[in-house]
Phi, psi and omega in degrees: 000146179270153175293150178288154175301151180303140179288134176204153178279119181264133177286148174289161175304146182308323184284347178260348181299124179080356181277138177291128179253159178237164177278006187267147179210168177219168175257139174237158186262147175301137180089354182234012188298323184302313181283311185292323178294321177297317178295318179296319178297317179297331179277356179083019180286142178260314186257136177236117176278129189218132178285079187284310190234126170253104187309321181294342178263338182273323185236076180293326176241140181306128176084359180246113184253131174238102183288135185291128184293309183300311183295324177297316177299317184292320179291328174295321177297317178302311180295320181296330179275008173086016178251163185255116180282141168248111186270127177264136177248129184236169161047122177278144174297154183307320183290350184246005188275142171286321177249104189308326183269008184236098179295330181272355182280187185297152174278139178297139180306327179290346182256004181298322178296325176294320177296318179299318179295318177299312181296319177301315179295318181296313180295319178299319181288310189272355176279347183269163172300145007266012189272313178059035179282126179239346186235134181229146170245122182267106185068158179248128177050060182294350178273356178295147181299147179298133176228145180274062182213178177260074181266167178262008176252183189287308181047045174264348188294136176229095187301337181282349182257155174301137180059023179057026180077023182296346180299322180296320178292319178299319178298322178296316181294332181293332183285000000 
């Protein structure tokens, strides 16, 4: 496991300082943030769930991170409009998969340290201005059944196993 980033008090984005927040949120889609964030803001929404990082697209080679330009711009726009982004992280790179044909499936135990390093780099990068990301969702629906495809949901679930194979997901969260 990697050490946690140093603790420090992070300021809210300038546009949320003093703004009344609500417990309500919505999901917006990549490529549509300009329109959808404006509608969410008009509706008084505080939290926006956003598919920010697809690990398999950010780290094609171990230890080399290429942050996505469009998604980075969009999450900055969300923060700039005074809303709080919840960043979803999806899909393991091919070199880190337990099931080679399933990007949404479990991470191989030997690659958990690589995931920890990726997550540390992502949080270090996106917690700063102009992004202000403080909340992350690690995989989407990890209880969904395993499929041999490149899906955007979790698909770690194995109904034949105790806890649907949740131990692999728990191991990922521990790092």
